[in-house]
Amino acid sequence: MLSLLSLAAQALLIAAAFCGLGFLVLDALRAGRLDGGLGTRFAAGAMAASLTATIVAAWGLLNLTGARVLLIAVLALAAFGWWKHRARIGDLVSAVRSWRKEDGFMIAVLAVAAAPGFFLAAAPEVSRDALVYHLPMATRALETGSLAPIPGNVYSFFPMGAEMIFALLFSAFGERATAVFHWLSFVFCLGVVRSVSAARFGKIVAFWTALLIAATPVGMIVAGYAYVDWTLALFIAAAMAALWTFDRDGGQSAMIVAGTFAGFTVSVKYTGLTFAPIFFLFALVLAARKNRVRTGRLVGSFVAAGVVTGVPFLIRNLVLTGNPFFPFLFSLFGGSDWDAERAQSWAMFLGNFGMGRGPLDLMALPVRIALFGKFGSSQFDGMLGPVFLVLGVAAVLGGVFARRDLPAGSGLVALAAALAFITGTHQARFAIPLLIFLAPLAAAGLSFAFTAGHIRYIALSWALVLATAAGSAAAAYPELARIRPLGAATGSESDDVYYMRLVPAYGVYDVMNARLGPDDRVLSVLTGNLEYLFHVPHYSDAVIEDYTMRRILKKAAAPDDVLAELRERGFTHLFFNASFLQRSLSERDWKLLTAALKGRARLLARDGAFLLFGLP
């Protein structure tokens, strides 16, 4: 329990730090009246900290000491920001004191939806992508002080906007703070949706809209991982809030802030490249409707601001590989240490998610991803739950019957976001940004449904929303039951036992890290590339995980040739999944490898099919 309280205090400190810094950022941009409440301030502060850390890393100075100094500067500026806006503290206290019973009920329900993510964040990180590249990218920055990629790990060329924040927090608070930040992104994203919706449609409609997003099973689970999906969603929501502010006030400062948030989505995740043009379209429509004379100037300021916040990691990749979008678009731009075979394999891997891509499959996509997705499976790797269907129906109602209550172009950008998901990777968590684009339309639709009909239909609508939210939350239970994070979160289960339960071959990693030293080097083959768990020098291939081993075996004519080539490449140990490797290699190559190891190499550790050999 003490560890949970400590983590809660840490979460409050992180939230206060980025909100306080965000006050100063928005003051500097003359956008103090920006919609979205504290959520947009949190986003502004996190963005400023990330971009500053990126600049420091570009100069090679973001080592452990540099990160801690920068974090201290963030905390100092945040304290000044809160002092400058100290009236906000009084406003927050007054708002809490004025809560009615229904306000307490709404906050409690949203807190229940957010609780699983907090418990997952409080436990050791076991999610695959966090172990493969999100956490390793942060620790790599601290080790090298720079933006240098991890050798062999193609994912380390992904944008690092969120990982720069991870690095700052990791330097002072450790691993769990990174997942806490992602969970806070989830909380503040809901806060932005609720704040913006309440301003136009009232707090009841705003609550239901936020709940329909919060109760998605994949959203609840992913919120507690050191991922970037909810951070991306937060900046999408913040950009939407800024454009809604522009629609209300017409000021250029709101357009500039919208551009910075929209551009920063590209620095958080490559899928931001899809959303940035959508936001450009939204800004163009709003600017033309608000002030035709100044449309060019307004949209120009949006684009300029977006370029500043969106290009840092594209420039890095251009310098390092010649391809700003590396490893994507390989056929157009190429890229170092990559080839068409691996690019094609990755495209096939991403295309395997979902339940088909034929016309009928795409028509059934909303129902399938809502009701039939499975965690840890190519079948969407999660589910959106029944709430997604209710959110979609409400969005259609809003687009058809209540579009006059929305900024011009709201339906168009939601449709564009839907098309972007349909034509992209069909992973459930990749649909989280779509929920944010649908939220304004859904709020308008819920407002229409709750006010246009007879009281009995209004009560039925409320019951339907609450029931589907409860059903969706219940759909997340099997995954939570599999993980069981509460024991590790409270300290009643040790971290090692938790890892043993959930991470394949953790026992081998334990032996490897205990017995091997800095002079050793491990070749990891088909083990899942869990980069974060390696504490010794190693090399793993991404995407085609036996790429190096295949080339070694193809070149070898005899068992001794295999060992000689491994030694020539500097490897002292071999770690592989025998079951996977036997299936992936030809019969000739498998026999050659086993002959090379038999009687020559020492078996140091074994966990099921996972083997660690010491090479002679």
XYZ file of C-alpha atoms in Angstrom:
616
model
C 0.000 0.000 0.000
C 2.893 2.337 0.777
C 4.251 1.844 -2.752
C 0.867 2.782 -4.232
C 0.706 5.940 -2.132
C 4.245 6.805 -3.166
C 3.357 6.333 -6.827
C 0.209 8.429 -6.414
C 2.332 11.233 -4.948
C 4.724 10.840 -7.875
C 1.817 11.098 -10.316
C 0.627 14.308 -8.633
C 4.133 15.772 -8.863
C 4.464 14.905 -12.569
C 1.010 16.304 -13.291
C 1.728 19.509 -11.386
C 5.129 19.901 -13.061
C 3.851 19.731 -16.622
C 0.714 21.762 -15.884
C 2.783 24.504 -14.249
C 5.222 24.576 -17.168
C 2.262 24.550 -19.554
C 0.893 27.753 -18.011
C 4.118 29.525 -18.946
C 4.197 28.044 -22.460
C 0.645 29.166 -23.231
C 1.352 32.586 -21.700
C 4.327 32.933 -24.042
C 2.065 32.033 -26.981
C -0.625 34.443 -25.710
C -3.121 31.606 -25.437
C -4.106 31.823 -21.785
C -7.827 31.433 -22.617
C -7.322 28.120 -24.401
C -10.120 25.588 -23.970
C -9.467 22.151 -22.493
C -8.748 23.027 -18.873
C -5.641 21.614 -17.212
C -5.343 18.959 -19.905
C -4.133 21.401 -22.537
C -1.725 22.915 -19.988
C -0.346 19.467 -19.202
C 0.095 18.815 -22.927
C 1.847 22.149 -23.483
C 4.245 21.539 -20.592
C 5.033 17.978 -21.668
C 5.659 19.145 -25.225
C 8.023 21.908 -24.085
C 9.960 19.490 -21.853
C 10.220 16.924 -24.651
C 11.423 19.396 -27.285
C 13.974 20.854 -24.870
C 15.256 17.369 -24.029
C 15.485 16.625 -27.755
C 17.640 19.705 -28.339
C 19.871 18.777 -25.399
C 20.195 15.216 -26.727
C 21.035 16.515 -30.209
C 24.083 18.151 -28.605
C 24.953 14.853 -26.874
C 24.276 16.185 -23.367
C 21.231 14.223 -22.220
C 23.116 11.815 -19.987
C 21.880 10.971 -16.510
C 23.227 14.198 -15.036
C 21.976 16.325 -17.914
C 18.498 14.795 -17.686
C 18.303 15.434 -13.947
C 19.433 19.043 -14.347
C 16.795 19.563 -17.036
C 14.124 17.965 -14.840
C 15.061 20.275 -11.962
C 14.702 23.231 -14.346
C 11.256 21.944 -15.369
C 10.186 21.706 -11.722
C 11.491 25.203 -10.969
C 9.675 26.718 -13.957
C 6.553 24.766 -13.033
C 6.622 26.218 -9.516
C 6.855 29.693 -11.024
C 4.007 28.898 -13.394
C 1.755 27.832 -10.531
C 2.753 30.903 -8.508
C 1.948 33.142 -11.466
C -1.417 31.397 -11.870
C -2.032 30.793 -8.171
C -5.636 31.871 -8.608
C -6.113 28.559 -10.418
C -5.469 26.690 -7.190
C -8.277 28.583 -5.513
C -10.523 27.894 -8.497
C -9.781 24.171 -8.261
C -10.522 24.095 -4.533
C -13.754 26.041 -5.066
C -14.800 23.702 -7.855
C -14.286 20.657 -5.629
C -16.187 22.252 -2.750
C -19.109 23.068 -5.041
C -19.473 19.494 -6.294
C -22.975 18.111 -6.165
C -23.862 14.467 -5.735
C -24.040 13.948 -9.481
C -20.575 15.495 -9.859
C -19.163 13.089 -7.309
C -20.870 10.188 -9.076
C -19.427 11.154 -12.450
C -15.901 11.572 -11.077
C -16.175 8.255 -9.233
C -17.272 6.378 -12.368
C -14.405 7.837 -14.411
C -12.012 7.002 -11.577
C -13.157 3.370 -11.681
C -12.392 3.315 -15.414
C -8.933 4.805 -14.771
C -8.029 2.551 -11.808
C -6.873 -0.543 -13.772
C -4.381 1.559 -15.693
C -2.943 2.984 -12.491
C -2.455 -0.479 -10.983
C -0.759 -1.662 -14.185
C 1.523 1.379 -14.102
C 2.414 0.588 -10.495
C 3.619 -2.900 -11.436
C 6.843 -3.724 -13.346
C 6.627 -3.185 -17.096
C 5.821 -6.380 -18.992
C 4.138 -5.082 -22.162
C 5.930 -6.132 -25.313
C 6.405 -2.828 -27.155
C 7.555 -1.080 -23.995
C 10.242 -3.743 -23.480
C 11.201 -3.838 -27.166
C 11.667 -0.132 -27.794
C 9.803 2.482 -25.726
C 11.856 1.985 -22.553
C 15.103 1.025 -24.337
C 14.942 4.220 -26.407
C 14.687 6.254 -23.199
C 17.516 4.424 -21.447
C 19.648 4.539 -24.598
C 19.314 8.337 -24.609
C 20.486 8.445 -20.993
C 23.399 6.060 -21.659
C 24.686 7.894 -24.740
C 23.383 11.363 -23.950
C 22.184 11.525 -27.550
C 19.537 10.476 -30.057
C 21.646 7.538 -31.251
C 19.593 4.492 -32.318
C 20.032 1.006 -30.865
C 22.056 -1.222 -33.237
C 19.777 -3.722 -34.962
C 16.637 -2.247 -33.379
C 14.822 -0.594 -36.257
C 12.110 0.634 -33.884
C 14.627 3.026 -32.331
C 14.267 5.158 -35.469
C 10.649 5.857 -34.541
C 9.830 9.376 -33.273
C 10.915 9.822 -29.647
C 8.748 12.693 -28.427
C 7.232 10.642 -25.601
C 10.469 8.735 -24.958
C 12.273 12.030 -24.293
C 9.815 12.586 -21.443
C 10.375 8.981 -20.352
C 14.118 9.674 -20.199
C 13.642 12.727 -17.968
C 11.329 10.886 -15.590
C 13.409 7.694 -15.624
C 16.511 9.650 -14.603
C 14.920 10.680 -11.298
C 12.060 8.293 -10.552
C 12.823 5.071 -12.403
C 10.877 2.810 -14.722
C 7.400 3.063 -13.210
C 7.276 6.852 -13.726
C 7.225 6.311 -17.494
C 4.032 4.259 -17.321
C 2.599 6.790 -14.864
C 3.152 9.539 -17.431
C 1.265 7.526 -20.052
C -1.545 6.931 -17.573
C -1.642 10.677 -16.865
C -1.896 11.272 -20.614
C -5.001 9.071 -20.545
C -6.482 10.985 -17.598
C -5.768 14.434 -19.028
C -6.989 13.392 -22.488
C -10.332 12.495 -20.921
C -10.173 15.826 -19.100
C -9.757 17.751 -22.355
C -12.653 15.872 -23.986
C -14.842 16.473 -20.960
C -13.917 20.163 -20.656
C -14.477 20.989 -24.329
C -17.724 19.006 -24.498
C -19.059 20.596 -21.298
C -18.524 24.101 -22.670
C -20.960 23.449 -25.526
C -23.228 20.640 -24.388
C -23.213 20.651 -20.592
C -21.462 18.534 -17.996
C -23.819 15.535 -18.216
C -23.213 15.040 -21.935
C -19.500 15.694 -21.383
C -19.387 12.953 -18.754
C -21.051 10.372 -20.991
C -18.741 11.262 -23.880
C -15.648 10.886 -21.725
C -16.944 7.613 -20.274
C -17.522 6.105 -23.727
C -13.838 6.699 -24.434
C -12.535 5.731 -20.983
C -14.387 2.394 -20.919
C -12.811 0.950 -24.070
C -11.069 -2.264 -22.922
C -7.910 -1.644 -24.937
C -7.793 1.963 -23.705
C -8.092 0.911 -20.059
C -5.318 -1.675 -20.371
C -2.887 0.254 -22.563
C -3.160 3.328 -20.311
C -1.044 1.536 -17.704
C 1.809 0.641 -20.069
C 4.871 2.693 -20.984
C 3.356 3.209 -24.437
C 2.640 6.371 -26.438
C -0.922 5.827 -27.708
C -2.669 7.942 -25.081
C 0.032 10.606 -25.325
C -0.735 10.816 -29.036
C -4.449 10.985 -28.223
C -3.785 13.764 -25.677
C -2.130 15.961 -28.298
C -4.915 15.255 -30.774
C -7.443 16.323 -28.138
C -5.361 19.404 -27.292
C -5.149 20.397 -30.977
C -8.920 19.961 -31.258
C -9.419 22.142 -28.171
C -7.203 24.858 -29.650
C -9.141 24.836 -32.916
C -12.420 25.001 -31.003
C -10.992 28.013 -29.168
C -10.175 29.586 -32.524
C -13.714 28.882 -33.714
C -15.009 30.760 -30.686
C -12.552 33.676 -30.495
C -10.851 33.824 -33.878
C -7.427 34.713 -32.457
C -4.224 33.813 -34.260
C -2.627 32.601 -31.019
C -5.109 29.717 -30.803
C -4.255 28.763 -34.386
C -0.534 28.768 -33.562
C -1.075 26.584 -30.488
C -3.206 24.210 -32.544
C -0.345 23.944 -35.019
C 2.199 23.145 -32.311
C 0.004 20.393 -30.866
C -0.900 18.947 -34.288
C 2.739 18.996 -35.384
C 3.922 17.366 -32.196
C 1.748 14.316 -32.931
C 4.369 13.525 -35.615
C 7.091 13.666 -32.959
C 5.134 11.248 -30.762
C 4.291 8.578 -33.331
C 4.590 8.106 -37.083
C 0.796 7.880 -37.367
C 0.849 11.594 -36.575
C 1.837 11.992 -40.235
C -1.722 10.910 -41.011
C -3.350 13.239 -38.503
C -1.332 16.379 -39.279
C -2.937 16.763 -42.750
C -6.357 16.154 -41.220
C -5.745 18.985 -38.770
C -4.499 21.166 -41.624
C -7.815 20.561 -43.408
C -9.742 21.434 -40.225
C -7.697 24.614 -39.717
C -8.227 25.641 -43.347
C -12.007 25.201 -43.122
C -12.237 27.118 -39.823
C -9.942 29.926 -40.972
C -11.823 30.386 -44.262
C -15.146 30.474 -42.437
C -13.915 32.828 -39.718
C -11.882 35.316 -41.738
C -11.530 34.876 -45.497
C -9.195 37.850 -45.785
C -6.664 36.445 -43.290
C -7.036 32.754 -44.213
C -3.555 32.481 -45.714
C -1.887 34.139 -42.743
C -3.808 32.080 -40.212
C -3.167 28.751 -41.930
C 0.449 29.743 -42.571
C 0.993 30.287 -38.846
C -0.603 26.885 -38.158
C 1.729 25.154 -40.623
C 4.853 26.989 -39.437
C 4.171 26.071 -35.812
C 3.508 22.464 -36.785
C 6.738 22.186 -38.730
C 8.763 23.394 -35.742
C 7.343 20.753 -33.404
C 6.950 17.952 -35.947
C 10.264 17.694 -37.804
C 12.986 17.009 -35.164
C 12.986 13.232 -35.508
C 12.391 13.334 -39.246
C 15.575 15.403 -39.518
C 17.423 12.923 -37.295
C 16.428 10.018 -39.536
C 17.291 11.940 -42.676
C 20.780 12.611 -41.321
C 21.351 9.050 -40.073
C 19.733 7.005 -42.860
C 18.847 9.314 -45.750
C 15.159 8.496 -45.176
C 13.180 10.888 -42.928
C 10.461 8.249 -42.475
C 12.799 5.301 -41.916
C 12.095 2.397 -41.958
C 8.861 3.187 -43.802
C 8.707 4.232 -47.476
C 11.862 2.238 -48.115
C 11.018 1.853 -51.815
C 11.022 5.655 -52.198
C 13.778 6.838 -49.855
C 15.812 3.735 -49.049
C 17.717 3.637 -45.772
C 20.893 2.232 -44.284
C 21.113 -1.289 -42.773
C 17.705 -2.210 -44.203
C 16.510 -3.958 -47.334
C 13.426 -4.748 -49.393
C 13.043 -8.218 -47.837
C 12.689 -6.862 -44.308
C 10.551 -3.925 -45.448
C 8.153 -6.335 -47.167
C 8.079 -8.659 -44.144
C 7.167 -5.788 -41.879
C 4.395 -4.615 -44.205
C 3.005 -8.159 -44.199
C 3.218 -8.326 -40.396
C 1.279 -5.064 -39.985
C -1.257 -6.156 -42.597
C -2.013 -9.380 -40.694
C -3.820 -7.557 -37.882
C -7.594 -7.608 -38.012
C -10.090 -10.021 -39.539
C -9.658 -9.491 -43.274
C -9.559 -6.539 -45.651
C -12.164 -7.433 -48.258
C -15.180 -5.126 -48.831
C -17.412 -7.176 -46.514
C -14.656 -7.373 -43.892
C -14.295 -3.592 -43.861
C -18.060 -3.173 -43.585
C -18.028 -5.477 -40.552
C -14.927 -3.828 -39.058
C -16.720 -1.630 -36.451
C -18.636 -4.589 -35.001
C -15.685 -6.967 -35.137
C -13.180 -4.627 -33.494
C -15.763 -3.710 -30.865
C -16.858 -7.224 -29.922
C -14.464 -9.870 -31.274
C -10.959 -8.508 -30.726
C -8.496 -10.504 -28.606
C -5.543 -9.277 -26.591
C -2.193 -10.716 -27.632
C -3.631 -11.916 -30.937
C -3.505 -10.759 -34.554
C -7.290 -10.460 -34.156
C -6.951 -6.709 -33.491
C -4.653 -7.304 -30.467
C -7.405 -6.010 -28.195
C -10.982 -4.810 -28.416
C -12.797 -1.470 -28.307
C -15.894 -2.872 -26.613
C -19.593 -2.117 -27.096
C -18.970 1.512 -26.153
C -17.311 2.004 -29.537
C -20.581 1.142 -31.269
C -22.529 3.548 -29.041
C -19.913 6.248 -29.652
C -20.192 5.647 -33.398
C -23.993 5.810 -33.399
C -23.889 8.994 -31.304
C -21.348 10.495 -33.732
C -23.638 9.734 -36.668
C -26.552 11.353 -34.818
C -24.423 14.388 -34.146
C -23.239 14.634 -37.727
C -26.751 14.331 -39.145
C -28.959 16.168 -36.649
C -26.700 18.470 -34.626
C -23.906 19.566 -36.945
C -24.875 23.225 -36.478
C -23.724 22.927 -32.856
C -20.217 22.003 -33.975
C -17.361 23.901 -35.624
C -17.446 23.718 -39.415
C -15.625 20.696 -40.767
C -15.980 18.520 -37.631
C -17.736 15.757 -39.541
C -15.238 15.931 -42.384
C -12.185 15.475 -40.144
C -13.865 12.627 -38.234
C -14.570 10.882 -41.541
C -10.961 11.428 -42.643
C -9.695 9.937 -39.358
C -11.989 6.929 -39.809
C -10.690 6.363 -43.338
C -7.116 6.661 -42.056
C -7.740 3.842 -39.581
C -9.616 1.665 -42.076
C -6.733 1.853 -44.550
C -4.035 1.499 -41.857
C -3.036 -1.134 -39.318
C -6.033 -2.821 -37.695
C -4.755 -2.915 -34.140
C -7.356 -1.861 -31.590
C -5.075 0.629 -29.853
C -4.407 2.334 -33.193
C -8.091 3.313 -33.116
C -7.687 5.348 -29.906
C -7.034 8.591 -31.860
C -10.204 7.926 -33.850
C -12.173 7.999 -30.589
C -10.953 11.554 -29.999
C -11.955 12.692 -33.489
C -15.400 11.143 -32.982
C -15.864 12.683 -29.519
C -17.218 16.127 -30.626
C -19.751 14.534 -32.949
C -20.692 12.009 -30.268
C -21.194 14.771 -27.706
C -23.489 16.595 -30.115
C -25.337 13.357 -30.830
C -25.765 12.515 -27.157
C -27.023 16.038 -26.487
C -29.573 15.561 -29.248
C -30.627 12.134 -27.943
C -30.906 13.301 -24.323
C -32.936 16.414 -25.090
C -34.982 15.716 -28.209
C -37.091 12.811 -27.014
C -39.617 11.934 -24.339
C -38.298 11.487 -20.810
C -38.631 7.706 -21.038
C -36.382 7.677 -24.111
C -33.887 9.912 -22.330
C -33.801 7.461 -19.404
C -33.390 4.597 -21.886
C -30.474 6.413 -23.519
C -28.776 6.898 -20.151
C -29.290 3.240 -19.241
C -27.929 2.121 -22.620
C -24.758 4.203 -22.287
C -24.111 3.094 -18.703
C -24.790 -0.574 -19.517
C -22.473 -0.598 -22.535
C -19.765 1.179 -20.530
C -20.045 -1.456 -17.803
C -20.008 -4.231 -20.403
C -16.957 -2.823 -22.115
C -15.098 -2.438 -18.832
C -15.989 -6.044 -17.976
C -14.502 -7.131 -21.322
C -11.140 -5.924 -20.049
C -11.351 -8.208 -17.008
C -9.898 -11.389 -18.595
C -6.748 -9.507 -19.581
C -6.483 -7.951 -16.130
C -7.030 -11.386 -14.574
C -4.201 -12.790 -16.700
C -1.788 -10.031 -15.655
C -2.924 -9.674 -12.014
C -0.939 -6.453 -11.372
C -2.280 -5.711 -7.887
C 0.152 -8.002 -6.057
C 3.240 -6.433 -7.648
C 1.709 -2.964 -7.336
C 1.209 -3.336 -3.590
C 4.445 -5.231 -2.958
C 2.832 -8.520 -1.936
C 4.349 -10.162 -5.018
C 8.022 -9.635 -5.837
C 9.073 -8.143 -9.154
C 10.961 -11.341 -10.063
C 7.913 -13.540 -9.503
C 5.792 -11.102 -11.514
C 8.275 -11.224 -14.400
C 8.483 -15.029 -14.194
C 4.724 -15.282 -14.598
C 4.408 -12.933 -17.546
C 7.678 -12.714 -19.472
C 8.765 -15.778 -21.469
C 12.301 -16.912 -20.632
C 12.749 -14.381 -17.832
C 14.804 -16.991 -15.986
C 17.300 -17.040 -18.846
C 17.573 -13.244 -18.776
C 18.191 -13.477 -15.034
C 21.078 -15.935 -15.503
C 22.472 -13.996 -18.428
C 22.551 -10.670 -16.602
C 24.029 -12.260 -13.456
C 26.793 -14.328 -15.087
C 27.843 -12.355 -18.173
C 29.950 -9.222 -18.135
C 30.810 -6.195 -20.307
C 33.324 -8.215 -22.351
C 30.653 -10.695 -23.450
C 28.295 -10.222 -26.399
C 25.090 -12.180 -27.005
C 23.425 -12.908 -30.339
C 19.691 -13.117 -29.657
C 17.620 -15.043 -32.207
C 13.810 -15.254 -32.258
C 13.491 -14.396 -28.574
C 11.097 -11.476 -29.046
C 13.678 -8.653 -28.965
C 12.887 -7.658 -25.385
C 15.689 -5.108 -25.457
C 14.978 -3.648 -22.030
C 15.685 -6.943 -20.254
C 19.234 -7.223 -21.604
C 21.793 -5.754 -19.197
C 24.786 -7.077 -21.152
C 26.122 -6.294 -24.667
C 23.984 -8.031 -27.283
C 22.546 -7.852 -30.773
C 19.037 -8.692 -31.986
C 17.540 -8.481 -35.470
C 14.239 -6.679 -35.810
C 11.276 -7.924 -37.881
C 13.124 -10.966 -39.374
C 14.595 -12.023 -36.063
C 16.785 -14.787 -37.463
C 18.211 -12.582 -40.241
C 21.827 -12.659 -39.014
C 21.720 -16.361 -38.113
C 20.410 -17.278 -41.564
C 23.265 -15.417 -43.214
C 25.844 -17.084 -40.969
C 24.469 -20.568 -41.718
C 24.132 -19.880 -45.434
C 27.802 -18.903 -45.565
C 29.014 -21.894 -43.508
C 29.998 -25.242 -45.025
C 30.734 -27.057 -41.748
C 29.970 -26.751 -37.999
C 33.352 -25.167 -37.325
C 32.572 -22.476 -39.898
C 29.445 -21.503 -37.908
C 31.427 -21.031 -34.691
C 34.220 -19.204 -36.513
C 31.761 -16.747 -38.081
C 30.061 -16.109 -34.726
C 33.439 -15.394 -33.141
C 34.433 -13.205 -36.096
C 31.345 -11.082 -35.472
C 32.296 -10.733 -31.811
C 29.650 -12.989 -30.257
C 30.513 -14.966 -27.131
C 27.045 -16.357 -26.413
C 23.984 -17.474 -28.356
C 20.433 -17.053 -27.033
C 17.547 -18.437 -29.084
C 14.088 -19.981 -29.106
C 14.783 -23.496 -30.376
C 11.159 -24.195 -31.284
C 10.813 -21.101 -33.460
C 14.288 -21.382 -34.951
C 13.886 -25.010 -35.989
C 10.667 -24.133 -37.836
C 12.198 -21.100 -39.542
C 15.429 -22.739 -40.775
C 15.845 -25.269 -43.514
C 16.612 -28.822 -42.436
C 20.191 -28.405 -43.624
C 20.752 -25.202 -41.635
C 19.156 -26.565 -38.455
C 21.358 -29.670 -38.530
C 24.397 -27.485 -39.160
C 23.617 -25.290 -36.149
C 22.928 -28.172 -33.769
C 26.117 -29.890 -34.891
C 28.074 -26.689 -34.218
C 26.696 -26.430 -30.694
C 26.742 -30.089 -29.699
C 29.859 -30.959 -27.728
C 31.364 -27.535 -28.321
C 29.127 -24.910 -26.716
C 28.091 -24.881 -23.037
C 24.397 -24.743 -22.167
C 24.224 -22.052 -19.452
C 20.468 -21.673 -19.013
C 17.206 -23.102 -20.294
C 13.583 -22.009 -19.918
C 11.272 -24.131 -22.057
C 12.376 -23.695 -25.676
C 14.663 -20.749 -24.803
C 18.348 -21.725 -24.640
C 21.480 -19.763 -23.708
C 24.800 -21.189 -24.905
C 28.324 -20.071 -24.142
C 30.383 -20.305 -27.339
C 33.867 -21.861 -27.330
